[in-house]
Short mmCIF file of C-alpha atoms and ligand atoms in Angstrom, two decimals:
data_model
loop_
_atom_site.label_atom_id
_atom_site.label_comp_id
_atom_site.label_asym_id
_atom_site.label_seq_id
_atom_site.Cartn_x
_atom_site.Cartn_y
_atom_site.Cartn_z
CA UNK S 1 -0.98 -28.33 -5.78
CA UNK S 2 0.41 -24.80 -4.54
CA UNK S 3 4.10 -24.35 -3.99
CA UNK S 4 5.11 -22.06 -1.54
CA UNK S 5 7.98 -19.55 -0.88
CA UNK S 6 8.63 -18.32 2.70
CA UNK S 7 10.03 -15.02 2.40
CA UNK S 8 11.81 -13.96 6.25
CA UNK S 9 13.72 -11.33 7.38
CA UNK S 10 16.92 -11.41 9.41
CA UNK S 11 19.30 -8.46 11.27
CA UNK S 12 17.26 -5.66 10.92
CA UNK S 13 13.94 -4.61 9.59
CA UNK S 14 12.93 -1.87 6.92
CA UNK S 15 15.34 -4.78 4.77
CA UNK S 16 12.33 -3.78 1.66
CA UNK S 17 11.05 -7.41 2.35
CA UNK S 18 8.09 -6.41 1.07
CA UNK S 19 9.16 -4.95 -2.47
CA UNK S 20 11.37 -8.62 -2.92
CA UNK S 21 8.27 -10.93 -1.85
CA UNK S 22 6.35 -8.89 -4.95
CA UNK S 23 9.21 -8.62 -6.95
CA UNK S 24 9.31 -12.18 -7.00
CA UNK S 25 6.10 -12.56 -7.52
CA UNK S 26 6.22 -10.36 -10.64
CA UNK S 27 9.23 -11.98 -12.07
CA UNK S 28 7.07 -15.38 -11.23
CA UNK S 29 4.01 -14.19 -12.97
CA UNK S 30 5.60 -12.87 -15.80
CA UNK S 31 6.78 -16.41 -16.36
CA UNK S 32 3.20 -17.94 -17.21
CA UNK S 33 2.87 -18.78 -12.91
CA UNK S 34 -0.39 -18.43 -11.69
CA UNK S 35 1.06 -16.75 -8.10
CA UNK S 36 -0.72 -14.95 -5.06
CA UNK S 37 1.06 -13.54 -2.44
CA UNK S 38 0.54 -13.45 1.10
CA UNK S 39 1.96 -10.89 3.92
CA UNK S 40 2.00 -12.30 7.75
CA UNK S 41 1.84 -9.53 10.22
CA UNK S 42 2.78 -10.95 13.83
CA UNK S 43 1.27 -8.26 15.72
CA UNK S 44 -1.78 -8.22 18.13
CA UNK S 45 -4.50 -5.80 16.37
CA UNK S 46 -6.38 -8.30 13.74
CA UNK S 47 -6.09 -5.61 11.10
CA UNK S 48 -4.10 -2.70 10.07
CA UNK S 49 -7.20 -0.86 10.60
CA UNK S 50 -7.06 0.57 14.05
CA UNK S 51 -3.21 1.92 13.88
CA UNK S 52 -1.77 5.55 13.25
CA UNK S 53 -0.29 6.01 9.90
CA UNK S 54 3.22 7.52 12.19
CA UNK S 55 3.86 4.60 13.78
CA UNK S 56 2.76 2.07 10.12
CA UNK S 57 2.76 4.37 7.51
CA UNK S 58 -0.39 4.41 5.27
CA UNK S 59 -3.08 1.47 6.01
CA UNK S 60 -3.89 0.04 2.25
CA UNK S 61 -7.21 -1.05 1.53
CA UNK S 62 -8.77 -4.19 -0.50
CA UNK S 63 -11.90 -4.11 -2.91
CA UNK S 64 -13.23 -6.57 -0.16
CA UNK S 65 -12.80 -3.70 2.64
CA UNK S 66 -10.08 -5.71 4.38
CA UNK S 67 -7.49 -3.24 6.37
CA UNK S 68 -4.31 -3.69 5.62
CA UNK S 69 -0.47 -3.65 5.98
CA UNK S 70 0.76 -1.36 3.45
CA UNK S 71 3.19 -4.75 1.77
CA UNK S 72 -0.13 -5.42 -0.28
CA UNK S 73 -0.17 -2.13 -1.74
CA UNK S 74 3.41 -2.85 -3.01
CA UNK S 75 2.16 -6.32 -4.04
CA UNK S 76 -0.98 -5.23 -5.73
CA UNK S 77 1.16 -2.75 -8.10
CA UNK S 78 3.87 -5.53 -8.28
CA UNK S 79 1.71 -8.98 -9.47
CA UNK S 80 -0.90 -6.27 -10.92
CA UNK S 81 -3.62 -8.26 -8.52
CA UNK S 82 -6.32 -7.50 -6.73
CA UNK S 83 -5.74 -9.17 -3.20
CA UNK S 84 -8.58 -9.56 -0.43
CA UNK S 85 -8.97 -10.52 2.68
CA UNK S 86 -7.56 -14.32 2.59
CA UNK S 87 -3.84 -12.58 1.29
CA UNK S 88 -3.33 -10.34 5.30
CA UNK S 89 -2.43 -12.88 8.53
CA UNK S 90 -2.35 -11.24 12.10
CA UNK S 91 -1.81 -13.25 15.21
CA UNK S 92 -4.57 -11.04 16.46
CA UNK S 93 -6.77 -12.82 13.31
CA UNK S 94 -4.94 -15.85 14.03
CA UNK S 95 -5.99 -15.96 17.76
CA UNK S 96 -9.41 -14.52 17.14
CA UNK S 97 -10.52 -17.22 15.14
CA UNK S 98 -8.94 -19.86 17.45
CA UNK S 99 -10.70 -18.66 20.61
CA UNK S 100 -13.78 -18.66 19.21
CA UNK S 101 -13.77 -21.67 18.55
CA UNK S 102 -12.68 -23.18 21.72
CA UNK S 103 -15.71 -21.11 23.20
CA UNK S 104 -18.02 -23.08 21.26
CA UNK S 105 -16.10 -26.28 22.24
CA UNK S 106 -14.80 -27.15 18.86
CA UNK S 107 -12.06 -28.71 20.49
CA UNK S 108 -14.11 -30.83 22.87
CA UNK S 109 -12.49 -30.20 25.49
CA UNK S 110 -8.75 -30.57 25.20
CA UNK S 111 -6.17 -27.89 25.79
CA UNK S 112 -5.66 -25.59 23.62
CA UNK S 113 -2.34 -24.61 22.94
CA UNK S 114 -0.06 -22.41 20.26
CA UNK S 115 0.94 -25.91 18.77
CA UNK S 116 -0.59 -27.12 17.82
CA UNK S 117 -3.74 -24.97 17.48
CA UNK S 118 -2.22 -22.02 16.52
CA UNK S 119 0.28 -23.50 13.55
CA UNK S 120 -2.52 -26.10 12.26
CA UNK S 121 -4.73 -22.57 11.83
CA UNK S 122 -1.81 -20.91 10.01
CA UNK S 123 -1.19 -23.24 8.05
CA UNK S 124 -4.84 -23.77 7.26
CA UNK S 125 -4.93 -20.38 6.25
CA UNK S 126 -2.13 -20.80 4.36
CA UNK S 127 -2.86 -24.06 2.18
CA UNK S 128 -6.83 -22.52 1.64
CA UNK S 129 -4.89 -19.27 0.08
CA UNK S 130 -2.78 -22.33 -2.53
CA UNK S 131 -7.04 -22.93 -4.02
CA UNK S 132 -6.62 -22.44 -7.60
CA UNK S 133 -2.67 -20.61 -7.21
CA UNK S 134 0.83 -22.23 -8.52
CA UNK S 135 2.81 -19.75 -6.19
CA UNK S 136 2.28 -18.80 -2.81
CA UNK S 137 4.35 -15.83 -1.55
CA UNK S 138 4.15 -15.65 2.39
CA UNK S 139 6.41 -12.96 3.37
CA UNK S 140 6.25 -13.31 7.17
CA UNK S 141 6.63 -9.63 8.91
CA UNK S 142 9.40 -9.12 11.03
CA UNK S 143 12.77 -10.36 11.65
CA UNK S 144 13.86 -13.11 12.55
CA UNK S 145 14.36 -13.83 16.34
CA UNK S 146 11.49 -11.80 17.22
CA UNK S 147 9.09 -13.49 20.30
CA UNK S 148 6.14 -12.60 18.49
CA UNK S 149 6.79 -14.12 14.90
CA UNK S 150 7.63 -17.39 16.27
CA UNK S 151 4.46 -19.30 16.05
CA UNK S 152 4.57 -18.06 12.40
CA UNK S 153 7.97 -19.69 11.71
CA UNK S 154 7.28 -22.55 13.45
CA UNK S 155 4.53 -23.09 11.43
CA UNK S 156 6.01 -22.51 7.83
CA UNK S 157 8.89 -24.99 9.05
CA UNK S 158 5.98 -27.48 9.67
CA UNK S 159 4.32 -27.15 6.36
CA UNK S 160 7.06 -29.12 4.68
CA UNK S 161 5.51 -31.64 6.10
CA UNK S 162 2.22 -30.90 5.31
CA UNK S 163 2.62 -30.32 1.96
CA UNK S 164 5.25 -32.11 1.25
CA UNK S 165 9.51 -30.62 0.83
CA UNK S 166 9.29 -30.64 -2.73
CA UNK S 167 6.71 -27.99 -2.70
CA UNK S 168 8.57 -25.26 -0.41
CA UNK S 169 11.45 -23.68 -0.20
CA UNK S 170 12.87 -20.40 2.56
CA UNK S 171 14.55 -17.39 0.99
CA UNK S 172 15.89 -14.87 3.55
CA UNK S 173 16.63 -11.43 3.49
CA UNK S 174 19.24 -10.15 5.11
CA UNK S 175 21.67 -6.93 5.54
CA UNK S 176 25.49 -7.49 4.53
CA UNK S 177 26.54 -4.01 6.45
CA UNK S 178 29.38 -1.86 5.86
CA UNK S 179 31.38 -0.61 8.98
CA UNK S 180 33.08 2.69 7.29
CA UNK S 181 35.58 2.50 10.20
CA UNK S 182 37.16 -0.95 8.68
CA UNK S 183 35.99 0.09 5.26
CA UNK S 184 34.71 -3.38 5.08
CA UNK S 185 31.52 -5.10 4.68
CA UNK S 186 30.85 -8.08 7.36
CA UNK S 187 29.61 -11.14 7.39
CA UNK S 188 28.85 -12.14 10.41
CA UNK S 189 25.32 -10.83 11.34
CA UNK S 190 24.26 -12.33 8.47
CA UNK S 191 25.81 -15.90 10.12
CA UNK S 192 24.09 -15.45 13.24
CA UNK S 193 20.79 -15.02 12.02
CA UNK S 194 20.56 -17.77 9.77
CA UNK S 195 21.53 -19.81 13.05
CA UNK S 196 18.88 -18.97 14.57
CA UNK S 197 16.39 -19.61 11.72
CA UNK S 198 18.09 -23.40 11.70
CA UNK S 199 18.34 -23.33 15.43
CA UNK S 200 13.98 -23.88 14.56
CA UNK S 201 14.44 -25.94 11.61
CA UNK S 202 14.23 -24.04 9.05
CA UNK S 203 16.75 -23.54 6.39
CA UNK S 204 16.84 -21.01 3.87
CA UNK S 205 17.45 -21.80 0.02
CA UNK S 206 17.89 -18.61 -0.91
CA UNK S 207 19.68 -15.64 1.22
CA UNK S 208 18.78 -12.39 -0.65
CA UNK S 209 21.88 -9.90 1.02
CA UNK S 210 21.01 -6.48 1.06
CA UNK S 211 24.07 -3.89 0.99
CA UNK S 212 25.12 -0.45 0.04
CA UNK S 213 28.59 -2.28 -1.67
CA UNK S 214 29.19 -4.54 -3.95
CA UNK S 215 30.04 -7.91 -2.42
CA UNK S 216 33.11 -10.01 -3.65
CA UNK S 217 32.98 -13.46 -5.11
CA UNK S 218 34.99 -14.42 -2.39
CA UNK S 219 32.39 -13.17 0.39
CA UNK S 220 29.60 -14.90 -1.21
CA UNK S 221 31.48 -18.10 -1.17
CA UNK S 222 32.27 -17.50 2.74
CA UNK S 223 28.35 -16.76 3.62
CA UNK S 224 27.70 -19.56 1.29
CA UNK S 225 29.72 -22.03 3.25
CA UNK S 226 28.46 -21.06 6.23
CA UNK S 227 24.69 -20.74 5.64
CA UNK S 228 24.80 -24.19 3.68
CA UNK S 229 23.66 -22.61 0.49
CA UNK S 230 25.22 -22.91 -2.93
CA UNK S 231 27.13 -19.51 -3.92
CA UNK S 232 24.78 -19.16 -6.45
CA UNK S 233 21.95 -18.58 -4.15
CA UNK S 234 23.62 -15.54 -2.42
CA UNK S 235 21.92 -12.71 -3.89
CA UNK S 236 23.73 -8.80 -3.82
CA UNK S 237 21.13 -6.63 -3.84
CA UNK S 238 22.10 -2.66 -3.29
CA UNK S 239 19.91 -0.40 -2.97
CA UNK S 240 17.98 1.12 -5.96
CA UNK S 241 17.39 4.43 -7.34
CA UNK S 242 13.29 3.05 -7.99
CA UNK S 243 11.80 -0.16 -5.84
CA UNK S 244 10.33 -0.66 -10.02
CA UNK S 245 13.80 -2.05 -10.53
CA UNK S 246 14.25 -4.97 -8.10
CA UNK S 247 12.55 -7.02 -10.35
CA UNK S 248 15.10 -6.54 -13.00
CA UNK S 249 17.84 -6.81 -10.27
CA UNK S 250 16.95 -10.08 -9.58
CA UNK S 251 15.99 -12.04 -12.66
CA UNK S 252 19.85 -10.73 -13.46
CA UNK S 253 21.23 -12.85 -10.86
CA UNK S 254 19.36 -16.05 -11.79
CA UNK S 255 16.89 -15.77 -9.14
CA UNK S 256 13.75 -16.98 -10.72
CA UNK S 257 15.36 -19.59 -12.44
CA UNK S 258 16.93 -20.60 -8.88
CA UNK S 259 13.29 -20.99 -7.69
CA UNK S 260 12.23 -22.61 -10.28
CA UNK S 261 14.58 -25.03 -10.19
CA UNK S 262 14.05 -25.63 -6.08
CA UNK S 263 10.52 -26.46 -7.31
CA UNK S 264 11.61 -28.62 -10.20
CA UNK S 265 9.09 -26.60 -12.50
CA UNK S 266 9.67 -26.28 -15.84
CA UNK S 267 11.69 -22.21 -16.46
CA UNK S 268 10.32 -22.14 -19.97
CA UNK S 269 10.67 -18.84 -21.53
CA UNK S 270 12.28 -16.46 -20.55
CA UNK S 271 9.91 -13.46 -18.31
CA UNK S 272 9.49 -10.20 -20.49
CA UNK S 273 10.20 -7.71 -18.68
CA UNK S 274 10.21 -4.92 -21.38
CA UNK S 275 7.11 -2.77 -19.45
CA UNK S 276 9.09 -2.44 -16.41
CA UNK S 277 12.11 -1.88 -17.92
CA UNK S 278 10.39 0.91 -19.65
CA UNK S 279 9.01 2.63 -16.60
CA UNK S 280 12.15 2.50 -14.91
CA UNK S 281 13.75 3.77 -18.22
CA UNK S 282 10.99 6.78 -18.23
CA UNK S 283 10.88 7.52 -14.61
CA UNK S 284 14.80 8.12 -14.84
CA UNK S 285 15.22 9.66 -17.91
CA UNK S 286 11.98 12.10 -17.79
CA UNK S 287 13.11 14.93 -19.08
CA UNK S 288 10.92 17.77 -17.25
CA UNK S 289 9.57 17.85 -13.54
CA UNK S 290 6.36 19.03 -12.16
CA UNK S 291 5.97 20.03 -8.70
CA UNK S 292 2.78 19.03 -6.75
CA UNK S 293 2.48 19.87 -2.78
CA UNK S 294 0.89 17.03 -1.18
CA UNK S 295 -0.70 18.89 1.82
CA UNK S 296 -1.25 16.09 4.80
CA UNK S 297 -0.91 15.88 8.66
CA UNK S 298 1.35 12.31 8.82
CA UNK S 299 4.38 14.05 6.49
CA UNK S 300 6.77 13.55 8.75
CA UNK S 301 6.46 9.42 7.99
CA UNK S 302 8.52 8.96 4.71
CA UNK S 303 5.09 5.76 4.59
CA UNK S 304 2.16 7.89 5.73
CA UNK S 305 0.94 8.33 2.20
CA UNK S 306 3.00 5.61 0.03
CA UNK S 307 0.05 4.48 -2.56
CA UNK S 308 -0.47 8.35 -3.10
CA UNK S 309 3.06 9.07 -3.80
CA UNK S 310 3.61 5.93 -6.19
CA UNK S 311 -0.20 7.01 -8.05
CA UNK S 312 1.47 10.13 -8.91
CA UNK S 313 4.90 8.61 -10.55
CA UNK S 314 3.15 6.60 -12.03
CA UNK S 315 1.87 9.28 -13.39
CA UNK S 316 4.35 11.39 -14.13
CA UNK S 317 5.24 8.11 -16.19
CA UNK S 318 2.64 7.77 -17.87
CA UNK S 319 3.12 11.62 -19.31
CA UNK S 320 7.14 11.76 -19.51
CA UNK S 321 8.31 13.62 -16.58
CA UNK S 322 9.39 13.28 -13.01
CA UNK S 323 6.94 14.06 -9.97
CA UNK S 324 8.80 16.08 -7.36
CA UNK S 325 6.37 15.99 -4.50
CA UNK S 326 6.52 19.23 -1.98
CA UNK S 327 5.24 17.71 1.09
CA UNK S 328 3.12 20.22 2.95
CA UNK S 329 2.21 19.61 7.14
CA UNK S 330 -1.02 21.45 7.05
CA UNK S 331 -0.55 22.91 10.12
CA UNK S 332 2.41 24.04 8.61
CA UNK S 333 -0.52 26.23 6.58
CA UNK S 334 -2.07 27.45 9.17
CA UNK S 335 0.98 29.11 11.05
CA UNK S 336 2.86 30.06 8.43
CA UNK S 337 0.52 30.92 5.40
CA UNK S 338 -0.35 29.75 2.06
CA UNK S 339 1.91 31.50 0.30
CA UNK S 340 5.09 30.66 2.50
CA UNK S 341 3.66 26.62 1.64
CA UNK S 342 3.06 26.61 -1.57
CA UNK S 343 3.81 28.74 -3.77
CA UNK S 344 5.94 27.82 -7.06
CA UNK S 345 4.09 24.47 -7.14
CA UNK S 346 2.32 22.67 -10.30
CA UNK S 347 -0.06 21.51 -8.23
CA UNK S 348 -1.41 20.31 -5.29
CA UNK S 349 -3.21 17.39 -3.79
CA UNK S 350 -5.10 17.32 -0.52
CA UNK S 351 -4.73 13.23 0.93
CA UNK S 352 -7.08 11.09 3.37
CA UNK S 353 -6.81 11.56 7.16
CA UNK S 354 -8.50 11.43 10.23
CA UNK S 355 -9.71 13.77 12.80
CA UNK S 356 -9.42 17.93 13.48
CA UNK S 357 -5.61 18.70 13.61
CA UNK S 358 -4.30 21.21 10.20
CA UNK S 359 -8.30 20.47 9.17
CA UNK S 360 -8.52 24.85 8.47
CA UNK S 361 -4.52 24.29 7.27
CA UNK S 362 -6.74 22.01 4.31
CA UNK S 363 -9.43 24.31 3.72
CA UNK S 364 -7.01 27.22 3.73
CA UNK S 365 -5.36 25.15 0.60
CA UNK S 366 -8.50 24.47 -0.94
CA UNK S 367 -9.32 28.40 -1.41
CA UNK S 368 -5.73 28.97 -2.23
CA UNK S 369 -5.51 26.13 -5.65
CA UNK S 370 -9.55 27.58 -6.19
CA UNK S 371 -8.74 31.25 -6.60
CA UNK S 372 -5.27 31.08 -7.95
CA UNK S 373 -6.58 28.19 -10.03
CA UNK S 374 -3.99 25.42 -9.10
CA UNK S 375 -5.08 21.92 -10.45
CA UNK S 376 -6.39 20.13 -7.07
CA UNK S 377 -7.05 16.80 -6.63
CA UNK S 378 -9.43 16.19 -3.21
CA UNK S 379 -9.08 12.74 -2.02
CA UNK S 380 -11.34 11.51 0.65
CA UNK S 381 -11.23 13.76 3.83
CA UNK S 382 -9.49 16.49 1.13
CA UNK S 383 -12.65 16.01 -1.19
CA UNK S 384 -14.61 16.54 2.20
CA UNK S 385 -12.50 19.72 2.05
CA UNK S 386 -13.00 21.14 -0.72
CA UNK S 387 -17.21 20.80 -0.35
CA UNK S 388 -16.51 22.74 3.01
CA UNK S 389 -14.33 25.62 1.40
CA UNK S 390 -17.11 25.73 -1.10
CA UNK S 391 -20.11 26.14 1.55
CA UNK S 392 -18.32 28.84 3.17
CA UNK S 393 -16.96 31.30 0.57
CA UNK S 394 -18.76 30.72 -2.63
CA UNK S 395 -22.14 29.81 -1.28
CA UNK S 396 -21.66 32.24 1.79
CA UNK S 397 -22.65 29.45 4.13
CA UNK S 398 -21.43 30.74 7.08
CA UNK S 399 -20.35 27.89 9.95
CA UNK S 400 -19.86 25.24 7.38
CA UNK S 401 -18.23 21.88 8.41
CA UNK S 402 -17.65 18.18 8.17
CA UNK S 403 -19.72 16.67 12.07
CA UNK S 404 -15.88 15.16 12.21
CA UNK S 405 -14.71 18.84 12.71
CA UNK S 406 -17.36 20.29 14.92
CA UNK S 407 -19.98 17.37 16.23
CA UNK S 408 -22.74 21.09 16.75
CA UNK S 409 -22.34 22.61 13.65
CA UNK S 410 -25.25 24.42 12.64
CA UNK S 411 -24.08 23.59 8.68
CA UNK S 412 -22.93 19.94 8.75
CA UNK S 413 -21.96 19.68 4.95
CA UNK S 414 -20.30 17.21 5.26
CA UNK S 415 -21.77 14.66 8.21
CA UNK S 416 -22.51 11.55 9.14
CA UNK S 417 -26.03 9.87 7.95
CA UNK S 418 -28.52 9.13 10.13
CA UNK S 419 -28.30 5.35 9.52
CA UNK S 420 -24.92 5.72 10.52
CA UNK S 421 -25.13 7.51 13.79
CA UNK S 422 -24.40 5.10 17.88
CA UNK S 423 -23.26 2.38 15.47
CA UNK S 424 -20.25 1.80 16.53
CA UNK S 425 -18.26 4.22 19.14
CA UNK S 426 -16.13 5.95 17.34
CA UNK S 427 -20.16 7.23 16.18
CA UNK S 428 -20.53 5.82 12.83
CA UNK S 429 -19.50 2.18 10.58
CA UNK S 430 -16.96 2.97 7.97
CA UNK S 431 -17.49 2.83 4.23
CA UNK S 432 -15.00 0.54 3.10
CA UNK S 433 -13.87 -1.48 0.14
CA UNK S 434 -14.94 -1.46 -3.46
CA UNK S 435 -17.63 0.63 -4.59
CA UNK S 436 -19.70 1.91 -8.20
CA UNK S 437 -20.81 4.94 -8.91
CA UNK S 438 -22.07 6.33 -12.11
CA UNK S 439 -20.13 9.29 -14.04
CA UNK S 440 -22.34 12.59 -15.88
CA UNK S 441 -21.49 12.52 -19.02
CA UNK S 442 -18.73 15.08 -20.40
CA UNK S 443 -17.85 15.98 -16.85
CA UNK S 444 -13.65 16.21 -16.08
CA UNK S 445 -14.50 12.87 -14.18
CA UNK S 446 -16.07 11.12 -16.49
CA UNK S 447 -13.61 12.43 -19.93
CA UNK S 448 -10.24 11.58 -17.19
CA UNK S 449 -12.13 7.98 -16.78
CA UNK S 450 -13.23 7.56 -20.77
CA UNK S 451 -15.98 5.20 -19.50
CA UNK S 452 -19.90 6.16 -17.18
CA UNK S 453 -19.32 3.05 -14.71
CA UNK S 454 -16.01 2.39 -12.23
CA UNK S 455 -15.32 1.01 -8.68
CA UNK S 456 -13.22 2.18 -6.78
CA UNK S 457 -12.08 2.11 -3.02
CA UNK S 458 -13.34 3.58 0.15
CA UNK S 459 -12.63 4.30 3.64
CA UNK S 460 -14.07 6.43 5.70
CA UNK S 461 -17.51 7.34 7.82
CA UNK S 462 -18.80 10.76 7.02
CA UNK S 463 -20.35 11.91 4.11
CA UNK S 464 -21.62 14.74 1.62
CA UNK S 465 -24.97 15.82 3.01
CA UNK S 466 -27.56 16.07 0.43
CA UNK S 467 -29.57 18.61 2.29
CA UNK S 468 -27.05 21.11 0.59
CA UNK S 469 -26.31 19.98 -2.06
CA UNK S 470 -29.06 21.99 -4.16
CA UNK S 471 -26.94 24.84 -2.92
CA UNK S 472 -23.92 23.81 -4.07
CA UNK S 473 -24.88 23.24 -6.84
CA UNK S 474 -26.08 26.39 -7.53
CA UNK S 475 -23.57 27.93 -6.46
CA UNK S 476 -21.83 25.97 -9.58
CA UNK S 477 -20.05 23.06 -7.86
CA UNK S 478 -20.95 20.46 -10.10
CA UNK S 479 -21.07 17.19 -8.38
CA UNK S 480 -19.97 14.23 -11.39
CA UNK S 481 -19.84 10.62 -9.91
CA UNK S 482 -22.71 9.68 -7.43
CA UNK S 483 -22.59 5.90 -5.87
CA UNK S 484 -24.35 3.50 -7.87
CA UNK S 485 -27.96 2.49 -6.32
CA UNK S 486 -27.85 5.05 -3.43
CA UNK S 487 -27.73 9.46 -3.03
CA UNK S 488 -24.32 8.98 -1.88
CA UNK S 489 -22.08 11.96 -3.53
CA UNK S 490 -19.02 10.60 -4.50
CA UNK S 491 -16.60 13.21 -6.77
CA UNK S 492 -17.28 16.87 -6.99
CA UNK S 493 -15.51 19.75 -9.48
CA UNK S 494 -15.75 22.97 -10.57
CA UNK S 495 -15.85 22.80 -14.54
CA UNK S 496 -15.01 26.75 -14.18
CA UNK S 497 -11.37 26.09 -13.28
CA UNK S 498 -9.06 24.28 -15.36
CA UNK S 499 -8.79 21.09 -12.58
CA UNK S 500 -10.23 20.96 -9.65
CA UNK S 501 -11.83 17.63 -8.86
CA UNK S 502 -12.31 16.08 -5.34
CA UNK S 503 -13.33 11.86 -5.16
CA UNK S 504 -14.48 10.14 -1.67
CA UNK S 505 -12.86 7.29 -2.46
CA UNK S 506 -9.23 6.57 -3.08
CA UNK S 507 -7.86 6.15 -6.26
CA UNK S 508 -4.16 6.14 -4.69
CA UNK S 509 -4.79 1.96 -4.21
CA UNK S 510 -5.88 0.83 -7.81
CA UNK S 511 -2.51 2.85 -9.68
CA UNK S 512 -0.55 0.60 -10.81
CA UNK S 513 2.81 1.48 -12.21
CA UNK S 514 2.24 0.43 -16.30
CA UNK S 515 -2.34 1.63 -15.46
CA UNK S 516 -1.69 4.83 -13.72
CA UNK S 517 -5.06 6.02 -11.76
CA UNK S 518 -7.24 7.92 -14.71
CA UNK S 519 -7.42 10.98 -12.16
CA UNK S 520 -4.22 10.88 -11.23
CA UNK S 521 -3.19 11.00 -14.70
CA UNK S 522 -5.37 13.91 -15.85
CA UNK S 523 -4.72 16.19 -12.38
CA UNK S 524 -0.76 15.29 -13.72
CA UNK S 525 -1.43 16.43 -17.04
CA UNK S 526 -3.48 19.96 -16.10
CA UNK S 527 -0.67 20.25 -13.80
CA UNK S 528 2.05 20.00 -16.52
CA UNK S 529 0.11 22.35 -18.65
CA UNK S 530 -0.14 24.70 -15.47
CA UNK S 531 3.42 24.93 -15.38
N1 LIG O 601 -12.05 11.20 8.42
C1 LIG O 601 -12.86 11.44 6.93
C2 LIG O 601 -14.25 10.17 7.28
O1 LIG O 601 -13.83 9.38 8.30
C3 LIG O 601 -12.10 11.04 5.96
C4 LIG O 601 -11.40 9.56 6.17
C5 LIG O 601 -9.83 9.39 4.49
O2 LIG O 601 -9.77 10.39 4.32
N2 LIG O 601 -9.94 8.20 4.76
O3 LIG O 601 -15.22 10.37 6.51
#
């Protein structure tokens, strides 16, 4: 039977629970255990698909097409496994299933309640996720004390009865704030937050203390005493120069040992962290820097392009260069001009996005990269803008547009296909999750991947319009990837340009620190050459 590590958060949000969960996953996987990780988000949205990146950062997409919280991206990058719908639970998902069962009469006239129906549904999902795994890590989003988190905390408390006390443990990530005026770290908020956990029947086994200053032994002993944990289970995690250092920081403090000891599991061999140590070393000590402009529209939110930025870092690590990202708001390109925003960069990346705002700034950016022969990687919306710019300025297809920008356009080079129209109220179904794509031999894309068939993740509504394919190809745009078994253009490139490649999919979602994404790697490589 699987064992469960539950991770809760205290005092404030944004303490890095996701990175903590992911890092514990790395350590346990490296110890040879079959690990899975689940994110619980106590909001009412059924999934993250409808959420604005300004509020929650990027929407991560899994192979099975689930639109999830960005923490799933951290999990995949840290445990190097593809996750899916069973790895993400929201209040909306739980309630929809329970209410749907109630409507079908499954509860046979009983009163349907938060306890036991909602809490049982949560536990059923946790138990199902343990199938074929040794250890399941479950991160509960939000902070202890939030009203919407309560049913989940109750469910994980009950899990100790359901699967046995010896098979569960609770890890609380908390803040030890530094008071500048007193020049002191303060433990009281942590005591309160552990008190709150205890009030609902959860006694933490492990405390991960986030702090900006080193804690003294006395302080750790005090926390241990007040919070009823052994002193060695009070772990200090300071801010790291890179998140990829966290597994090593936890391992140095024997967190993996402590977890296995709690579960009475044999501790076996030391985990081999040499690849992770190498990643951090290369990231920190790269001798050269390459500057990439990221021209997007949710630039103010630091996590809106999280996986894109991580994928650039991974590519940099593999080339032994530091990637410096210049975040450029595409509306600023419209207002201040391409030169003001883009001059001096070594390469340009245009990421995905929805809606009209900033679109012309992206098209102007494509033109700049094409004419100045700067390496350009277009992702999803970015690829669509590459097609429009080429249609307008090279094919002279006046008024070439995306239907998303102007539903009445005369030249919709990017469009909704007939079979999509009117399917939902947004005007079309989304293509979500993994699709296979055939690559054209000898193209930049095919050389970058080094294979003829790839699988990549999608999240978009609009498609390349094949009506214009011949015309665009005749003018020099090369279609280098096509969806397997379907007449859908997935990758375009310009053979006459140093490196100009756009993909309809989100390659960043599959990039891992140890295995950079081939297009990102080739793009950063071309940007280095361009320097
Ligand atoms: N808005 C575009 C579409 O729906 C692109 C989506 C994206 O970049 N993820 O097709």
